[in-house]
Short mmCIF file of N, CA and C in Angstrom, two decimals:
data_model
loop_
_atom_site.label_atom_id
_atom_site.label_comp_id
_atom_site.label_asym_id
_atom_site.label_seq_id
_atom_site.Cartn_x
_atom_site.Cartn_y
_atom_site.Cartn_z
N MET A 1 -127.10 22.23 194.69
CA MET A 1 -127.78 21.30 193.97
C MET A 1 -128.34 20.67 193.00
N LEU A 2 -129.34 21.46 192.72
CA LEU A 2 -130.08 21.20 191.70
C LEU A 2 -129.66 21.78 190.38
N LEU A 3 -128.73 22.55 190.16
CA LEU A 3 -128.16 23.30 189.57
C LEU A 3 -126.92 22.03 188.27
N LYS A 4 -125.99 21.55 189.89
CA LYS A 4 -125.31 20.28 189.67
C LYS A 4 -125.69 19.77 189.27
N GLU A 5 -127.17 19.06 188.93
CA GLU A 5 -127.48 18.00 188.46
C GLU A 5 -127.73 18.00 186.93
N VAL A 6 -128.30 19.37 186.83
CA VAL A 6 -128.42 19.91 185.48
C VAL A 6 -127.36 20.11 184.81
N ARG A 7 -126.11 20.06 185.00
CA ARG A 7 -124.90 20.13 184.86
C ARG A 7 -124.37 19.40 184.10
N ASP A 8 -124.88 17.73 185.07
CA ASP A 8 -124.30 16.60 185.13
C ASP A 8 -124.79 15.99 183.77
N THR A 9 -126.50 16.69 184.06
CA THR A 9 -127.20 15.99 182.95
C THR A 9 -126.94 16.17 181.61
N LEU A 10 -126.50 17.93 181.11
CA LEU A 10 -126.39 18.45 179.75
C LEU A 10 -125.09 18.19 179.58
N GLY A 11 -124.13 18.17 180.84
CA GLY A 11 -123.05 18.50 180.17
C GLY A 11 -122.44 19.34 180.54
N THR A 12 -120.87 19.76 180.42
CA THR A 12 -120.00 20.86 180.78
C THR A 12 -120.15 21.87 179.18
N GLU A 13 -120.30 21.23 178.15
CA GLU A 13 -119.99 22.58 176.94
C GLU A 13 -121.34 23.03 177.05
N VAL A 14 -122.14 22.07 177.03
CA VAL A 14 -123.70 22.89 177.43
C VAL A 14 -124.06 23.69 178.56
N PHE A 15 -123.48 23.52 180.07
CA PHE A 15 -124.02 24.34 181.08
C PHE A 15 -122.47 24.13 181.99
N SER A 16 -122.19 25.32 181.53
CA SER A 16 -120.77 25.36 181.89
C SER A 16 -120.84 26.29 183.14
N LYS A 17 -119.75 26.04 184.01
CA LYS A 17 -119.87 26.97 185.26
C LYS A 17 -119.89 28.40 185.24
N GLU A 18 -119.60 29.49 184.34
CA GLU A 18 -120.02 30.64 183.86
C GLU A 18 -121.88 30.70 183.79
N VAL A 19 -122.25 29.44 183.42
CA VAL A 19 -123.93 29.23 182.68
C VAL A 19 -124.72 28.99 184.33
N GLU A 20 -124.23 28.22 184.92
CA GLU A 20 -124.13 28.27 186.11
C GLU A 20 -124.06 29.60 187.35
N ARG A 21 -123.28 30.12 187.02
CA ARG A 21 -123.34 30.75 188.15
C ARG A 21 -124.00 32.08 187.82
N ALA A 22 -124.30 32.28 186.34
CA ALA A 22 -125.46 33.04 186.00
C ALA A 22 -126.69 33.18 186.89
N ILE A 23 -126.90 31.39 186.22
CA ILE A 23 -128.40 30.84 186.47
C ILE A 23 -128.72 31.74 188.20
N GLU A 24 -127.63 31.21 189.08
CA GLU A 24 -127.80 30.91 190.69
C GLU A 24 -128.14 32.09 191.13
N LYS A 25 -126.95 33.29 190.37
CA LYS A 25 -127.17 34.65 190.67
C LYS A 25 -128.69 35.15 190.52
N LYS A 26 -129.28 34.62 189.42
CA LYS A 26 -130.47 35.61 189.02
C LYS A 26 -131.68 34.47 190.01
N VAL A 27 -131.36 33.07 190.16
CA VAL A 27 -132.72 32.34 191.01
C VAL A 27 -131.81 33.03 192.73
N ARG A 28 -130.83 32.97 192.77
CA ARG A 28 -131.29 33.64 194.54
C ARG A 28 -131.56 35.08 194.38
N LEU A 29 -131.19 36.08 193.17
CA LEU A 29 -131.96 37.22 193.62
C LEU A 29 -133.74 37.29 193.13
N HIS A 30 -133.99 36.95 192.92
CA HIS A 30 -135.35 36.57 192.36
C HIS A 30 -136.23 35.47 193.30
N PHE A 31 -135.53 34.46 194.41
CA PHE A 31 -136.27 33.61 195.16
C PHE A 31 -135.20 33.32 196.51
N GLY A 32 -134.47 34.45 196.43
CA GLY A 32 -133.11 34.19 198.03
C GLY A 32 -134.39 34.75 199.56
N GLY A 33 -133.81 33.52 200.06
CA GLY A 33 -134.99 33.64 201.53
C GLY A 33 -136.11 33.19 201.38
N GLN A 34 -136.63 33.01 200.60
CA GLN A 34 -138.01 32.30 200.04
C GLN A 34 -137.96 31.18 199.86
N GLU A 35 -139.30 30.24 200.87
CA GLU A 35 -139.52 28.75 200.71
C GLU A 35 -139.71 28.63 199.36
N VAL A 36 -139.51 28.28 198.36
CA VAL A 36 -140.27 27.71 197.13
C VAL A 36 -140.67 26.45 196.71
N TYR A 37 -142.37 26.02 196.39
CA TYR A 37 -142.89 25.00 196.60
C TYR A 37 -142.59 24.81 195.55
N VAL A 38 -142.22 23.17 195.20
CA VAL A 38 -142.43 22.85 193.85
C VAL A 38 -143.09 21.62 193.92
N LYS A 39 -144.67 21.72 192.84
CA LYS A 39 -145.50 20.95 192.94
C LYS A 39 -145.28 19.66 192.44
N GLN A 40 -145.38 18.53 193.05
CA GLN A 40 -144.82 17.20 192.58
C GLN A 40 -145.63 16.28 190.97
N SER A 41 -145.45 15.90 190.22
CA SER A 41 -145.89 15.80 188.92
C SER A 41 -146.20 14.48 189.10
N ARG A 42 -147.22 14.37 188.61
CA ARG A 42 -148.15 12.38 188.89
C ARG A 42 -148.65 12.66 187.90
N PRO A 43 -148.64 10.66 186.88
CA PRO A 43 -148.41 10.12 185.94
C PRO A 43 -150.26 10.27 185.96
N ASP A 44 -150.71 10.35 184.81
CA ASP A 44 -152.06 10.53 184.53
C ASP A 44 -153.09 9.02 185.41
N PRO A 45 -154.02 9.22 186.14
CA PRO A 45 -154.40 7.75 186.56
C PRO A 45 -154.72 6.82 185.11
N ASP A 46 -155.47 7.22 184.68
CA ASP A 46 -155.91 6.65 184.00
C ASP A 46 -155.03 5.73 182.66
N GLU A 47 -153.50 6.64 182.70
CA GLU A 47 -152.60 5.48 182.10
C GLU A 47 -151.66 5.39 183.05
N ARG A 48 -151.48 5.36 184.42
CA ARG A 48 -150.93 5.04 184.86
C ARG A 48 -151.85 2.79 185.27
N ALA A 49 -153.09 3.62 185.36
CA ALA A 49 -153.80 1.86 185.36
C ALA A 49 -153.81 0.99 184.08
N LEU A 50 -153.95 1.85 182.83
CA LEU A 50 -153.52 0.90 181.65
C LEU A 50 -152.35 0.55 181.64
N ALA A 51 -150.99 1.06 182.43
CA ALA A 51 -149.44 0.75 181.98
C ALA A 51 -149.55 -0.70 183.34
N ILE A 52 -150.20 -0.37 184.71
CA ILE A 52 -149.94 -1.36 185.32
C ILE A 52 -150.97 -2.21 184.66
N ARG A 53 -152.12 -2.94 184.32
CA ARG A 53 -152.94 -3.57 183.84
C ARG A 53 -151.66 -4.77 182.71
N ALA A 54 -151.44 -3.55 181.54
CA ALA A 54 -150.41 -4.09 181.23
C ALA A 54 -149.09 -5.07 181.03
N GLU A 55 -148.70 -4.84 182.42
CA GLU A 55 -147.55 -4.60 183.41
C GLU A 55 -147.48 -6.47 183.91
N TYR A 56 -149.39 -6.45 184.05
CA TYR A 56 -149.58 -7.87 185.48
C TYR A 56 -149.31 -8.98 184.72
N ASN A 57 -148.84 -9.74 185.24
CA ASN A 57 -148.16 -11.01 184.32
C ASN A 57 -149.02 -11.92 185.45
N MET A 58 -150.01 -11.63 186.82
CA MET A 58 -150.36 -12.71 187.46
C MET A 58 -149.29 -13.21 188.57
N THR A 59 -148.56 -13.17 188.65
CA THR A 59 -147.65 -13.14 189.48
C THR A 59 -146.80 -12.16 189.80
N ASN A 60 -146.77 -11.01 189.55
CA ASN A 60 -146.09 -9.58 189.78
C ASN A 60 -146.86 -8.14 190.53
N ARG A 61 -147.67 -8.87 191.31
CA ARG A 61 -148.13 -7.95 192.60
C ARG A 61 -147.50 -7.46 192.98
N ARG A 62 -147.11 -7.84 193.94
CA ARG A 62 -146.18 -6.85 195.11
C ARG A 62 -145.03 -6.01 194.43
N GLU A 63 -144.32 -6.43 193.54
CA GLU A 63 -143.34 -5.75 192.42
C GLU A 63 -144.61 -4.68 192.03
N LEU A 64 -145.31 -4.74 191.25
CA LEU A 64 -146.29 -2.96 191.11
C LEU A 64 -146.50 -2.45 191.79
N MET A 65 -146.99 -3.11 192.85
CA MET A 65 -147.40 -2.06 194.09
C MET A 65 -146.40 -2.13 194.72
N GLU A 66 -145.66 -1.98 194.76
CA GLU A 66 -144.26 -1.56 195.19
C GLU A 66 -144.31 -0.49 194.56
N ARG A 67 -143.93 -0.67 192.76
CA ARG A 67 -144.14 0.43 191.87
C ARG A 67 -144.34 1.51 191.95
N TYR A 68 -145.40 1.75 192.01
CA TYR A 68 -146.60 2.39 192.09
C TYR A 68 -147.13 2.86 193.44
N GLY A 69 -146.77 2.63 194.33
CA GLY A 69 -147.36 2.80 195.75
C GLY A 69 -148.77 2.12 195.59
N LEU A 70 -149.08 1.38 195.39
CA LEU A 70 -150.57 0.83 195.60
C LEU A 70 -150.65 -0.23 196.92
N GLY A 71 -151.89 0.12 197.69
CA GLY A 71 -151.88 -0.69 198.37
C GLY A 71 -152.88 -2.32 197.79
N ARG A 72 -153.12 -3.03 198.43
CA ARG A 72 -153.32 -4.68 197.77
C ARG A 72 -155.27 -4.14 197.61
N SER A 73 -155.71 -3.31 197.72
CA SER A 73 -157.54 -2.70 196.91
C SER A 73 -157.28 -2.20 195.73
N ALA A 74 -156.32 -0.91 196.55
CA ALA A 74 -156.34 -0.12 195.37
C ALA A 74 -156.16 -1.07 193.74
N PHE A 75 -154.79 -1.77 194.13
CA PHE A 75 -154.27 -2.48 193.02
C PHE A 75 -155.32 -3.34 192.30
N TYR A 76 -155.97 -4.22 192.88
CA TYR A 76 -157.33 -5.36 192.52
C TYR A 76 -158.19 -4.15 191.63
N LYS A 77 -158.86 -3.41 192.58
CA LYS A 77 -159.05 -2.11 191.80
C LYS A 77 -159.22 -1.61 190.48
N ILE A 78 -157.79 -1.39 189.94
CA ILE A 78 -157.31 -1.24 188.82
C ILE A 78 -157.11 -2.13 188.06
N ILE A 79 -156.81 -3.63 188.12
CA ILE A 79 -156.82 -4.66 188.08
C ILE A 79 -158.26 -5.12 187.24
N LYS A 80 -158.98 -4.78 187.65
CA LYS A 80 -160.93 -5.30 187.47
C LYS A 80 -161.05 -4.29 187.10
N GLY A 81 -160.34 -2.71 186.25
CA GLY A 81 -161.32 -1.63 185.88
C GLY A 81 -162.20 -0.47 186.22
N GLY A 82 -162.10 -0.62 188.07
CA GLY A 82 -162.52 0.27 188.51
C GLY A 82 -161.81 1.29 188.40
#
């Protein structure tokens, strides 16, 4: 599935079926049978706070809370600069 996403993103000229098969073979050889943990990347908290403050227009609190996965108290803490 991941390789399909890469092919869809890069296009078949760059990521041909042959390239996909070669990468899949190497991944299976190296990680076959293992559970692989992929750490989630999270934005820098300071950058996120700056973005929230920049986007906040006094009427879009709920939208921003949903987009950034924040509760009400965390949202207001960011808005107040905490």
